[in-house]
PDB file of C-alpha atoms and ligand atoms in Angstrom:
ATOM      1  CA  MET A  30      -2.837   2.909  64.953  1.00  0.00           C
ATOM      2  CA  PRO A  31      -1.829   5.235  68.190  1.00  0.00           C
ATOM      3  CA  LEU A  32      -0.071   8.423  67.452  1.00  0.00           C
ATOM      4  CA  LEU A  33       1.676  10.121  70.463  1.00  0.00           C
ATOM      5  CA  VAL A  34       2.697  13.601  70.176  1.00  0.00           C
ATOM      6  CA  VAL A  35       4.573  15.560  72.790  1.00  0.00           C
ATOM      7  CA  GLY A  36       4.958  19.418  72.041  1.00  0.00           C
ATOM      8  CA  SER A  37       3.805  22.873  73.175  1.00  0.00           C
ATOM      9  CA  ILE A  38       0.090  23.526  73.991  1.00  0.00           C
ATOM     10  CA  ALA A  39      -0.115  27.474  73.620  1.00  0.00           C
ATOM     11  CA  LEU A  40      -2.073  30.641  73.905  1.00  0.00           C
ATOM     12  CA  ASP A  41      -1.110  32.652  71.066  1.00  0.00           C
ATOM     13  CA  SER A  42      -1.382  36.298  70.258  1.00  0.00           C
ATOM     14  CA  VAL A  43      -1.213  36.705  66.308  1.00  0.00           C
ATOM     15  CA  HIS A  44      -1.227  40.063  63.949  1.00  0.00           C
ATOM     16  CA  THR A  45      -1.579  40.089  60.415  1.00  0.00           C
ATOM     17  CA  PRO A  46      -2.201  43.260  58.244  1.00  0.00           C
ATOM     18  CA  GLN A  47      -6.341  42.379  58.548  1.00  0.00           C
ATOM     19  CA  ALA A  48      -6.545  41.724  62.121  1.00  0.00           C
ATOM     20  CA  GLU A  49      -5.128  40.913  65.397  1.00  0.00           C
ATOM     21  CA  HIS A  50      -6.210  38.253  68.162  1.00  0.00           C
ATOM     22  CA  GLU A  51      -5.181  37.500  71.442  1.00  0.00           C
ATOM     23  CA  ASP A  52      -4.869  33.982  73.399  1.00  0.00           C
ATOM     24  CA  LEU A  53      -5.825  31.882  70.924  1.00  0.00           C
ATOM     25  CA  LEU A  54      -5.691  28.185  71.276  1.00  0.00           C
ATOM     26  CA  GLY A  55      -2.373  27.192  69.401  1.00  0.00           C
ATOM     27  CA  GLY A  56       1.104  25.449  70.143  1.00  0.00           C
ATOM     28  CA  SER A  57       2.727  23.150  68.011  1.00  0.00           C
ATOM     29  CA  ALA A  58       1.529  19.673  69.619  1.00  0.00           C
ATOM     30  CA  VAL A  59      -2.355  21.228  69.129  1.00  0.00           C
ATOM     31  CA  TYR A  60      -2.092  22.118  65.504  1.00  0.00           C
ATOM     32  CA  PHE A  61      -0.311  18.612  65.009  1.00  0.00           C
ATOM     33  CA  SER A  62      -3.172  16.593  67.198  1.00  0.00           C
ATOM     34  CA  TYR A  63      -6.148  18.280  65.444  1.00  0.00           C
ATOM     35  CA  ALA A  64      -4.683  17.512  62.288  1.00  0.00           C
ATOM     36  CA  ALA A  65      -3.761  13.840  62.789  1.00  0.00           C
ATOM     37  CA  SER A  66      -7.065  13.028  64.468  1.00  0.00           C
ATOM     38  CA  PHE A  67      -8.811  12.909  61.181  1.00  0.00           C
ATOM     39  CA  PHE A  68      -6.710   9.877  60.653  1.00  0.00           C
ATOM     40  CA  THR A  69      -5.985   8.210  63.822  1.00  0.00           C
ATOM     41  CA  PRO A  70      -6.126   8.188  67.484  1.00  0.00           C
ATOM     42  CA  VAL A  71      -3.768  10.795  69.382  1.00  0.00           C
ATOM     43  CA  GLN A  72      -2.088  10.908  72.472  1.00  0.00           C
ATOM     44  CA  LEU A  73      -1.112  14.522  73.297  1.00  0.00           C
ATOM     45  CA  VAL A  74       1.444  14.963  76.036  1.00  0.00           C
ATOM     46  CA  GLY A  75       2.147  18.409  77.441  1.00  0.00           C
ATOM     47  CA  ALA A  76       1.828  20.840  80.175  1.00  0.00           C
ATOM     48  CA  VAL A  77      -0.504  24.062  80.276  1.00  0.00           C
ATOM     49  CA  GLY A  78      -0.810  26.196  83.471  1.00  0.00           C
ATOM     50  CA  GLU A  79      -3.875  27.357  85.564  1.00  0.00           C
ATOM     51  CA  ASP A  80      -4.895  29.929  83.188  1.00  0.00           C
ATOM     52  CA  TRP A  81      -5.608  27.165  80.614  1.00  0.00           C
ATOM     53  CA  PRO A  82      -9.230  27.179  79.481  1.00  0.00           C
ATOM     54  CA  ALA A  83     -10.923  24.069  80.003  1.00  0.00           C
ATOM     55  CA  GLU A  84     -13.102  24.624  76.998  1.00  0.00           C
ATOM     56  CA  HIS A  85      -9.870  24.100  74.665  1.00  0.00           C
ATOM     57  CA  THR A  86      -9.837  20.682  76.372  1.00  0.00           C
ATOM     58  CA  GLU A  87     -13.136  19.565  75.595  1.00  0.00           C
ATOM     59  CA  LEU A  88     -12.439  20.830  72.059  1.00  0.00           C
ATOM     60  CA  LEU A  89      -9.881  18.431  71.579  1.00  0.00           C
ATOM     61  CA  ARG A  90     -11.380  15.504  73.554  1.00  0.00           C
ATOM     62  CA  THR A  91     -14.247  16.031  70.789  1.00  0.00           C
ATOM     63  CA  ARG A  92     -11.651  14.630  68.552  1.00  0.00           C
ATOM     64  CA  GLN A  93     -10.182  11.106  69.150  1.00  0.00           C
ATOM     65  CA  ILE A  94      -7.533  13.136  71.067  1.00  0.00           C
ATOM     66  CA  ASP A  95      -6.589  11.542  74.496  1.00  0.00           C
ATOM     67  CA  THR A  96      -5.659  14.481  76.861  1.00  0.00           C
ATOM     68  CA  SER A  97      -4.855  12.456  80.045  1.00  0.00           C
ATOM     69  CA  GLY A  98      -1.114  13.185  79.220  1.00  0.00           C
ATOM     70  CA  MET A  99      -1.783  16.878  79.415  1.00  0.00           C
ATOM     71  CA  GLN A 100      -0.569  18.195  83.199  1.00  0.00           C
ATOM     72  CA  VAL A 101      -2.178  21.379  84.424  1.00  0.00           C
ATOM     73  CA  VAL A 102       0.652  22.623  86.991  1.00  0.00           C
ATOM     74  CA  PRO A 103      -0.607  24.740  89.833  1.00  0.00           C
ATOM     75  CA  GLY A 104       0.749  27.854  90.199  1.00  0.00           C
ATOM     76  CA  GLU A 105       2.101  27.877  86.410  1.00  0.00           C
ATOM     77  CA  ALA A 106       0.877  30.250  83.551  1.00  0.00           C
ATOM     78  CA  THR A 107       0.632  28.463  79.961  1.00  0.00           C
ATOM     79  CA  PHE A 108       3.166  29.172  77.413  1.00  0.00           C
ATOM     80  CA  ARG A 109       2.316  31.830  75.319  1.00  0.00           C
ATOM     81  CA  TRP A 110       3.880  33.240  71.666  1.00  0.00           C
ATOM     82  CA  ARG A 111       3.172  36.631  70.042  1.00  0.00           C
ATOM     83  CA  GLY A 112       3.875  36.768  66.353  1.00  0.00           C
ATOM     84  CA  ARG A 113       3.178  39.425  63.603  1.00  0.00           C
ATOM     85  CA  TYR A 114       2.868  38.406  59.969  1.00  0.00           C
ATOM     86  CA  GLU A 115       3.832  41.183  57.263  1.00  0.00           C
ATOM     87  CA  VAL A 116       1.878  41.826  54.108  1.00  0.00           C
ATOM     88  CA  ASP A 117       3.870  38.905  52.303  1.00  0.00           C
ATOM     89  CA  MET A 118       2.683  36.215  55.096  1.00  0.00           C
ATOM     90  CA  ASN A 119       5.630  34.165  54.296  1.00  0.00           C
ATOM     91  CA  GLN A 120       7.551  36.737  56.521  1.00  0.00           C
ATOM     92  CA  ARG A 121       6.726  36.162  60.332  1.00  0.00           C
ATOM     93  CA  GLU A 122       8.390  37.735  63.143  1.00  0.00           C
ATOM     94  CA  THR A 123       8.315  36.564  66.782  1.00  0.00           C
ATOM     95  CA  LEU A 124       7.343  39.254  68.948  1.00  0.00           C
ATOM     96  CA  GLU A 125       7.373  37.764  72.143  1.00  0.00           C
ATOM     97  CA  VAL A 126       7.842  33.893  73.999  1.00  0.00           C
ATOM     98  CA  GLN A 127       6.831  33.187  77.259  1.00  0.00           C
ATOM     99  CA  LEU A 128       7.857  29.764  78.094  1.00  0.00           C
ATOM    100  CA  ASN A 129       6.314  29.822  81.440  1.00  0.00           C
ATOM    101  CA  VAL A 130       5.328  26.239  82.386  1.00  0.00           C
ATOM    102  CA  LEU A 131       7.665  24.771  79.683  1.00  0.00           C
ATOM    103  CA  ASP A 132      10.616  26.163  81.297  1.00  0.00           C
ATOM    104  CA  ARG A 133      10.539  23.304  83.880  1.00  0.00           C
ATOM    105  CA  PHE A 134       8.228  20.984  81.660  1.00  0.00           C
ATOM    106  CA  ASP A 135       9.639  17.490  82.093  1.00  0.00           C
ATOM    107  CA  PRO A 136       7.693  14.891  80.417  1.00  0.00           C
ATOM    108  CA  VAL A 137       6.489  11.730  82.198  1.00  0.00           C
ATOM    109  CA  LEU A 138       4.944   9.335  79.601  1.00  0.00           C
ATOM    110  CA  SER A 139       2.084   7.129  80.756  1.00  0.00           C
ATOM    111  CA  GLU A 140       2.368   3.267  80.237  1.00  0.00           C
ATOM    112  CA  SER A 141       0.338   3.636  76.956  1.00  0.00           C
ATOM    113  CA  ALA A 142       2.273   6.428  75.898  1.00  0.00           C
ATOM    114  CA  GLN A 143       5.354   4.843  75.940  1.00  0.00           C
ATOM    115  CA  ARG A 144       4.095   2.111  73.669  1.00  0.00           C
ATOM    116  CA  CYS A 145       2.859   4.167  70.779  1.00  0.00           C
ATOM    117  CA  PRO A 146       4.438   2.861  67.830  1.00  0.00           C
ATOM    118  CA  PHE A 147       4.045   6.366  65.868  1.00  0.00           C
ATOM    119  CA  ILE A 148       5.584   8.926  67.602  1.00  0.00           C
ATOM    120  CA  PHE A 149       6.242  12.966  66.768  1.00  0.00           C
ATOM    121  CA  LEU A 150       8.247  15.216  68.740  1.00  0.00           C
ATOM    122  CA  ALA A 151       6.851  18.534  67.818  1.00  0.00           C
ATOM    123  CA  ASN A 152       8.802  21.667  68.216  1.00  0.00           C
ATOM    124  CA  GLY A 153      10.537  21.875  71.829  1.00  0.00           C
ATOM    125  CA  ALA A 154      14.359  21.717  73.074  1.00  0.00           C
ATOM    126  CA  PRO A 155      16.182  18.950  71.890  1.00  0.00           C
ATOM    127  CA  ARG A 156      16.909  17.557  75.556  1.00  0.00           C
ATOM    128  CA  LEU A 157      13.323  17.215  75.876  1.00  0.00           C
ATOM    129  CA  GLN A 158      12.655  15.547  72.963  1.00  0.00           C
ATOM    130  CA  ARG A 159      15.543  12.944  74.089  1.00  0.00           C
ATOM    131  CA  ARG A 160      13.864  12.871  77.433  1.00  0.00           C
ATOM    132  CA  VAL A 161      10.598  11.682  75.574  1.00  0.00           C
ATOM    133  CA  LEU A 162      12.837   8.913  73.504  1.00  0.00           C
ATOM    134  CA  ASP A 163      14.665   7.803  76.770  1.00  0.00           C
ATOM    135  CA  GLN A 164      11.095   6.617  78.019  1.00  0.00           C
ATOM    136  CA  VAL A 165       9.520   4.879  74.672  1.00  0.00           C
ATOM    137  CA  ARG A 166       9.403   1.328  74.264  1.00  0.00           C
ATOM    138  CA  GLY A 167       9.262  -0.645  70.517  1.00  0.00           C
ATOM    139  CA  SER A 168       8.281   2.520  68.496  1.00  0.00           C
ATOM    140  CA  ARG A 169       7.995   1.971  64.793  1.00  0.00           C
ATOM    141  CA  LEU A 170       8.418   5.529  63.200  1.00  0.00           C
ATOM    142  CA  VAL A 171      10.033   8.575  65.219  1.00  0.00           C
ATOM    143  CA  VAL A 172       9.716  11.930  63.645  1.00  0.00           C
ATOM    144  CA  ALA A 173      10.885  15.269  64.775  1.00  0.00           C
ATOM    145  CA  ASP A 174      10.369  18.877  64.422  1.00  0.00           C
ATOM    146  CA  THR A 175      12.917  21.488  65.228  1.00  0.00           C
ATOM    147  CA  MET A 176      13.527  25.417  64.733  1.00  0.00           C
ATOM    148  CA  ASP A 177      16.116  27.971  64.430  1.00  0.00           C
ATOM    149  CA  LEU A 178      16.113  28.896  68.127  1.00  0.00           C
ATOM    150  CA  TRP A 179      17.479  25.056  68.878  1.00  0.00           C
ATOM    151  CA  ILE A 180      19.645  25.131  65.860  1.00  0.00           C
ATOM    152  CA  ARG A 181      21.175  28.408  67.250  1.00  0.00           C
ATOM    153  CA  THR A 182      21.365  27.713  71.005  1.00  0.00           C
ATOM    154  CA  THR A 183      21.309  23.860  71.345  1.00  0.00           C
ATOM    155  CA  HIS A 184      23.065  22.869  68.372  1.00  0.00           C
ATOM    156  CA  ASP A 185      25.174  19.883  69.825  1.00  0.00           C
ATOM    157  CA  ASP A 186      21.786  18.426  71.772  1.00  0.00           C
ATOM    158  CA  LEU A 187      20.090  18.692  68.162  1.00  0.00           C
ATOM    159  CA  LEU A 188      22.779  16.699  66.828  1.00  0.00           C
ATOM    160  CA  GLU A 189      22.621  13.934  69.210  1.00  0.00           C
ATOM    161  CA  LEU A 190      18.874  13.856  68.513  1.00  0.00           C
ATOM    162  CA  LEU A 191      19.081  13.521  64.992  1.00  0.00           C
ATOM    163  CA  LYS A 192      21.314  10.570  65.404  1.00  0.00           C
ATOM    164  CA  ARG A 193      17.855   8.588  67.269  1.00  0.00           C
ATOM    165  CA  ILE A 194      15.048   9.558  64.628  1.00  0.00           C
ATOM    166  CA  ASP A 195      13.613   8.267  61.873  1.00  0.00           C
ATOM    167  CA  GLY A 196      12.756  11.629  59.938  1.00  0.00           C
ATOM    168  CA  LEU A 197      12.988  14.975  60.632  1.00  0.00           C
ATOM    169  CA  VAL A 198      10.791  18.087  59.365  1.00  0.00           C
ATOM    170  CA  LEU A 199      12.182  21.314  59.307  1.00  0.00           C
ATOM    171  CA  ASN A 200      11.693  24.996  57.413  1.00  0.00           C
ATOM    172  CA  ASP A 201      13.669  26.137  54.355  1.00  0.00           C
ATOM    173  CA  SER A 202      15.335  28.575  56.312  1.00  0.00           C
ATOM    174  CA  GLU A 203      16.308  26.118  59.078  1.00  0.00           C
ATOM    175  CA  ALA A 204      17.798  23.590  57.061  1.00  0.00           C
ATOM    176  CA  LYS A 205      20.305  26.287  55.618  1.00  0.00           C
ATOM    177  CA  LEU A 206      21.145  27.502  59.005  1.00  0.00           C
ATOM    178  CA  LEU A 207      21.785  23.857  60.147  1.00  0.00           C
ATOM    179  CA  THR A 208      24.011  22.855  57.392  1.00  0.00           C
ATOM    180  CA  GLY A 209      25.384  26.281  55.952  1.00  0.00           C
ATOM    181  CA  GLU A 210      24.097  25.253  52.601  1.00  0.00           C
ATOM    182  CA  GLU A 211      22.149  27.842  50.522  1.00  0.00           C
ATOM    183  CA  ASN A 212      20.981  24.800  48.015  1.00  0.00           C
ATOM    184  CA  LEU A 213      17.802  23.205  49.688  1.00  0.00           C
ATOM    185  CA  VAL A 214      18.670  20.237  47.644  1.00  0.00           C
ATOM    186  CA  ARG A 215      22.195  19.897  48.929  1.00  0.00           C
ATOM    187  CA  ALA A 216      20.867  21.119  52.456  1.00  0.00           C
ATOM    188  CA  GLY A 217      18.109  18.291  52.628  1.00  0.00           C
ATOM    189  CA  HIS A 218      20.588  15.475  51.945  1.00  0.00           C
ATOM    190  CA  GLN A 219      23.094  16.898  54.153  1.00  0.00           C
ATOM    191  CA  VAL A 220      20.502  16.960  57.218  1.00  0.00           C
ATOM    192  CA  ARG A 221      19.748  13.601  56.106  1.00  0.00           C
ATOM    193  CA  GLN A 222      23.670  12.552  56.561  1.00  0.00           C
ATOM    194  CA  MET A 223      23.144  13.868  59.747  1.00  0.00           C
ATOM    195  CA  GLY A 224      21.160  10.851  61.268  1.00  0.00           C
ATOM    196  CA  PRO A 225      17.532  10.418  59.873  1.00  0.00           C
ATOM    197  CA  LYS A 226      16.567   8.177  57.032  1.00  0.00           C
ATOM    198  CA  PHE A 227      14.448  10.876  55.488  1.00  0.00           C
ATOM    199  CA  VAL A 228      13.958  14.784  55.743  1.00  0.00           C
ATOM    200  CA  VAL A 229      10.962  17.017  54.857  1.00  0.00           C
ATOM    201  CA  ILE A 230      11.571  20.644  53.978  1.00  0.00           C
ATOM    202  CA  LYS A 231       8.702  22.856  54.469  1.00  0.00           C
ATOM    203  CA  LYS A 232       8.977  25.968  51.871  1.00  0.00           C
ATOM    204  CA  GLY A 233       5.173  27.699  52.898  1.00  0.00           C
ATOM    205  CA  GLU A 234       3.648  28.831  50.193  1.00  0.00           C
ATOM    206  CA  HIS A 235       5.977  26.491  47.982  1.00  0.00           C
ATOM    207  CA  GLY A 236       5.149  23.154  49.246  1.00  0.00           C
ATOM    208  CA  ALA A 237       7.395  20.825  50.757  1.00  0.00           C
ATOM    209  CA  MET A 238      10.365  18.807  49.701  1.00  0.00           C
ATOM    210  CA  PHE A 239      11.302  14.897  50.613  1.00  0.00           C
ATOM    211  CA  PHE A 240      14.788  13.470  50.847  1.00  0.00           C
ATOM    212  CA  SER A 241      15.615   9.855  51.604  1.00  0.00           C
ATOM    213  CA  GLU A 242      18.546   7.781  50.163  1.00  0.00           C
ATOM    214  CA  TYR A 243      16.460   7.144  47.183  1.00  0.00           C
ATOM    215  CA  GLU A 244      14.310   9.624  46.320  1.00  0.00           C
ATOM    216  CA  THR A 245      14.249  13.505  45.942  1.00  0.00           C
ATOM    217  CA  TYR A 246      10.945  15.286  45.380  1.00  0.00           C
ATOM    218  CA  VAL A 247       8.957  18.236  45.768  1.00  0.00           C
ATOM    219  CA  LEU A 248       5.333  18.731  46.184  1.00  0.00           C
ATOM    220  CA  PRO A 249       3.641  22.125  45.659  1.00  0.00           C
ATOM    221  CA  ALA A 250       1.398  23.751  48.091  1.00  0.00           C
ATOM    222  CA  TYR A 251      -2.508  23.712  47.234  1.00  0.00           C
ATOM    223  CA  PRO A 252      -3.253  26.755  45.696  1.00  0.00           C
ATOM    224  CA  THR A 253      -5.666  28.612  48.409  1.00  0.00           C
ATOM    225  CA  GLU A 254      -6.817  31.992  48.041  1.00  0.00           C
ATOM    226  CA  GLN A 255      -7.786  32.891  51.352  1.00  0.00           C
ATOM    227  CA  VAL A 256      -4.595  32.859  53.253  1.00  0.00           C
ATOM    228  CA  VAL A 257      -5.703  34.544  56.946  1.00  0.00           C
ATOM    229  CA  ASP A 258      -3.168  33.121  59.410  1.00  0.00           C
ATOM    230  CA  PRO A 259      -0.503  30.691  58.324  1.00  0.00           C
ATOM    231  CA  THR A 260       0.376  30.120  62.094  1.00  0.00           C
ATOM    232  CA  GLY A 261       0.352  26.323  62.518  1.00  0.00           C
ATOM    233  CA  ALA A 262       0.501  25.045  58.970  1.00  0.00           C
ATOM    234  CA  GLY A 263       3.725  23.403  59.829  1.00  0.00           C
ATOM    235  CA  ASP A 264       2.648  21.435  62.669  1.00  0.00           C
ATOM    236  CA  SER A 265      -0.812  20.947  60.622  1.00  0.00           C
ATOM    237  CA  PHE A 266       1.460  19.693  57.912  1.00  0.00           C
ATOM    238  CA  ALA A 267       3.319  17.066  60.370  1.00  0.00           C
ATOM    239  CA  GLY A 268      -0.276  16.225  61.835  1.00  0.00           C
ATOM    240  CA  GLY A 269      -1.642  15.240  58.497  1.00  0.00           C
ATOM    241  CA  MET A 270       1.562  13.493  57.359  1.00  0.00           C
ATOM    242  CA  MET A 271       1.966  11.303  60.357  1.00  0.00           C
ATOM    243  CA  GLY A 272      -1.778  10.881  60.978  1.00  0.00           C
ATOM    244  CA  TYR A 273      -1.971   8.965  57.252  1.00  0.00           C
ATOM    245  CA  LEU A 274       1.251   6.990  58.124  1.00  0.00           C
ATOM    246  CA  ALA A 275      -0.099   5.724  61.585  1.00  0.00           C
ATOM    247  CA  GLU A 276      -3.457   5.088  59.807  1.00  0.00           C
ATOM    248  CA  GLN A 277      -2.076   2.847  57.189  1.00  0.00           C
ATOM    249  CA  GLU A 278       0.500   1.260  59.548  1.00  0.00           C
ATOM    250  CA  ARG A 279       3.268   1.887  56.895  1.00  0.00           C
ATOM    251  CA  PHE A 280       5.701   4.262  55.931  1.00  0.00           C
ATOM    252  CA  ASP A 281       7.101   2.956  52.595  1.00  0.00           C
ATOM    253  CA  ALA A 282       8.058   5.247  49.699  1.00  0.00           C
ATOM    254  CA  GLU A 283       4.518   5.272  48.343  1.00  0.00           C
ATOM    255  CA  SER A 284       2.730   5.842  51.920  1.00  0.00           C
ATOM    256  CA  LEU A 285       5.207   8.620  52.504  1.00  0.00           C
ATOM    257  CA  LYS A 286       4.271  10.518  49.316  1.00  0.00           C
ATOM    258  CA  LYS A 287       0.763  10.376  49.928  1.00  0.00           C
ATOM    259  CA  ALA A 288       1.202  11.305  53.758  1.00  0.00           C
ATOM    260  CA  MET A 289       2.976  14.404  52.303  1.00  0.00           C
ATOM    261  CA  ALA A 290      -0.080  15.227  49.992  1.00  0.00           C
ATOM    262  CA  TYR A 291      -2.260  14.850  53.341  1.00  0.00           C
ATOM    263  CA  GLY A 292       0.147  17.118  55.333  1.00  0.00           C
ATOM    264  CA  ILE A 293       0.100  19.652  52.589  1.00  0.00           C
ATOM    265  CA  LEU A 294      -4.083  19.788  52.104  1.00  0.00           C
ATOM    266  CA  ALA A 295      -4.048  19.791  56.396  1.00  0.00           C
ATOM    267  CA  ALA A 296      -2.151  23.095  56.322  1.00  0.00           C
ATOM    268  CA  SER A 297      -4.066  24.437  53.523  1.00  0.00           C
ATOM    269  CA  PHE A 298      -7.084  24.094  55.870  1.00  0.00           C
ATOM    270  CA  THR A 299      -5.311  25.804  58.919  1.00  0.00           C
ATOM    271  CA  VAL A 300      -4.234  28.885  57.276  1.00  0.00           C
ATOM    272  CA  GLU A 301      -7.483  29.783  55.888  1.00  0.00           C
ATOM    273  CA  ASP A 302      -8.713  31.170  59.385  1.00  0.00           C
ATOM    274  CA  PHE A 303      -7.029  31.907  62.932  1.00  0.00           C
ATOM    275  CA  SER A 304      -6.057  29.337  65.635  1.00  0.00           C
ATOM    276  CA  LEU A 305      -7.962  25.891  64.597  1.00  0.00           C
ATOM    277  CA  ASN A 306     -11.311  27.950  63.521  1.00  0.00           C
ATOM    278  CA  ARG A 307     -11.101  26.438  59.616  1.00  0.00           C
ATOM    279  CA  LEU A 308      -9.971  22.759  60.758  1.00  0.00           C
ATOM    280  CA  ARG A 309     -13.017  22.706  63.148  1.00  0.00           C
ATOM    281  CA  GLN A 310     -15.437  23.249  59.971  1.00  0.00           C
ATOM    282  CA  ILE A 311     -13.974  20.273  58.015  1.00  0.00           C
ATOM    283  CA  ASP A 312     -14.052  16.274  58.186  1.00  0.00           C
ATOM    284  CA  ARG A 313     -12.024  13.701  56.563  1.00  0.00           C
ATOM    285  CA  ASN A 314     -14.260  14.032  53.354  1.00  0.00           C
ATOM    286  CA  ASP A 315     -13.161  17.551  52.975  1.00  0.00           C
ATOM    287  CA  LEU A 316      -9.519  16.669  53.013  1.00  0.00           C
ATOM    288  CA  ASP A 317     -10.271  13.471  50.699  1.00  0.00           C
ATOM    289  CA  LEU A 318     -12.382  16.282  48.231  1.00  0.00           C
ATOM    290  CA  ARG A 319      -9.182  18.414  47.936  1.00  0.00           C
ATOM    291  CA  LEU A 320      -6.866  15.474  47.794  1.00  0.00           C
ATOM    292  CA  GLU A 321      -8.604  14.607  44.266  1.00  0.00           C
ATOM    293  CA  ARG A 322      -8.492  17.805  43.402  1.00  0.00           C
ATOM    294  CA  TYR A 323      -4.665  18.250  44.223  1.00  0.00           C
ATOM    295  CA  ARG A 324      -4.487  15.002  42.214  1.00  0.00           C
ATOM    296  CA  GLN A 325      -5.848  16.493  39.229  1.00  0.00           C
ATOM    297  CA  MET A 326      -3.872  19.518  39.490  1.00  0.00           C
ATOM    298  CA  LEU A 327      -0.645  17.472  39.422  1.00  0.00           C
ATOM    299  CA  ARG A 328      -1.813  15.334  36.230  1.00  0.00           C
ATOM    300  CA  PHE A 329      -0.409  15.531  33.158  1.00  0.00           C
ATOM    301  CA  ASP A 330       0.598  13.797  29.677  1.00  0.00           C
ATOM    302  CA  GLY A 331      -3.057  12.267  30.430  1.00  0.00           C
ATOM    303  CA  GLN A 332      -1.806   9.745  33.206  1.00  0.00           C
TER     304      GLN A 332
HETATM  305  P1  AMP B 415       4.069  26.984  62.935  1.00  0.00           P
HETATM  306  O1  AMP B 415       3.487  28.038  62.597  1.00  0.00           O
HETATM  307  O2  AMP B 415       3.808  25.704  62.778  1.00  0.00           O
HETATM  308  O3  AMP B 415       5.658  26.971  62.865  1.00  0.00           O
HETATM  309  O4  AMP B 415       3.882  26.988  64.568  1.00  0.00           O
HETATM  310  C1  AMP B 415       3.246  27.912  65.163  1.00  0.00           C
HETATM  311  C2  AMP B 415       3.031  27.279  66.523  1.00  0.00           C
HETATM  312  O5  AMP B 415       4.199  27.066  67.171  1.00  0.00           O
HETATM  313  C3  AMP B 415       2.220  28.351  67.633  1.00  0.00           C
HETATM  314  O6  AMP B 415       1.153  27.804  68.093  1.00  0.00           O
HETATM  315  C4  AMP B 415       3.388  28.620  68.898  1.00  0.00           C
HETATM  316  O7  AMP B 415       2.457  28.446  69.974  1.00  0.00           O
HETATM  317  C5  AMP B 415       4.208  27.333  68.646  1.00  0.00           C
HETATM  318  N1  AMP B 415       5.637  27.629  69.229  1.00  0.00           N
HETATM  319  C6  AMP B 415       6.374  29.021  68.878  1.00  0.00           C
HETATM  320  N2  AMP B 415       7.424  28.911  69.044  1.00  0.00           N
HETATM  321  C7  AMP B 415       7.774  27.850  70.118  1.00  0.00           C
HETATM  322  C8  AMP B 415       8.622  27.430  71.163  1.00  0.00           C
HETATM  323  N3  AMP B 415       9.659  28.066  70.883  1.00  0.00           N
HETATM  324  N4  AMP B 415       8.740  26.255  71.328  1.00  0.00           N
HETATM  325  C9  AMP B 415       7.644  25.278  71.143  1.00  0.00           C
HETATM  326  N5  AMP B 415       6.449  25.685  70.616  1.00  0.00           N
HETATM  327  C10 AMP B 415       6.591  27.401  69.858  1.00  0.00           C
END
């Protein structure tokens, strides 16, 4: 079933203790789309500038990603993000953000995008995320991501958005910031009480927690020795999760748990190289092989 994502399309510059790379293909909607494309056709909506390399669009098209909703805006430059990781790869510092084309981006959805049943509002200003929701018709599942910047600067807009979505995905530090609650279990349920039916708290190398009215659980990250660049892990997580749900055309408790597992596995591949380089080397079979190892890892009591 088609899946719509609206979010940033970026040129990222990433510094790690081992290497530095400039103008890498990135952005929340790009990582999301690529990870989701292992499961389902994706419609990507976003904006880039004149400086956007056409080969990046070609790469996305080689997957089942419909890029017709990507606007190339004349006279503008693409959104740029620069970040640095410490030796402890869980610590990231944003060095620079150039909004450029995103400053005035006003998403206008095509007829087919408006009718997508599964929708992901990737990291972006809540006002813009709500603009998307104003246009969709007949959606079955709407999930959003957010970040500390929006919690701090557009708090009321974000609270309005939370009342209109089914699920929210956010980081542990962001859940604490949004609720003022240090205990993550309490924070997860408090976010849920702000509107969404379920909340996923991402905890980096410690996996992800799930909260609904009936369930609270945690799934560990897939243990990988090779952590080269964690950029996009959260967006790939969301892509794997939503991609699987759209493929299954359902989001009952069992499907959501397996979707969380696929999200964790998609993220585990993303961190093994810069940009989309590792995801480009794999196919659905690699995700399924890793799922089997993950399942064995979690099995105990002979079950
Ligand atoms: P993640 O590592 O999953 O949290 O996401 C990293 C991606 O988010 C990078 O590719 C960035 O281009 C993108 N990003 C960073 N800051 C922003 C922002 N303020 N708005 C939208 N996307 C952003």
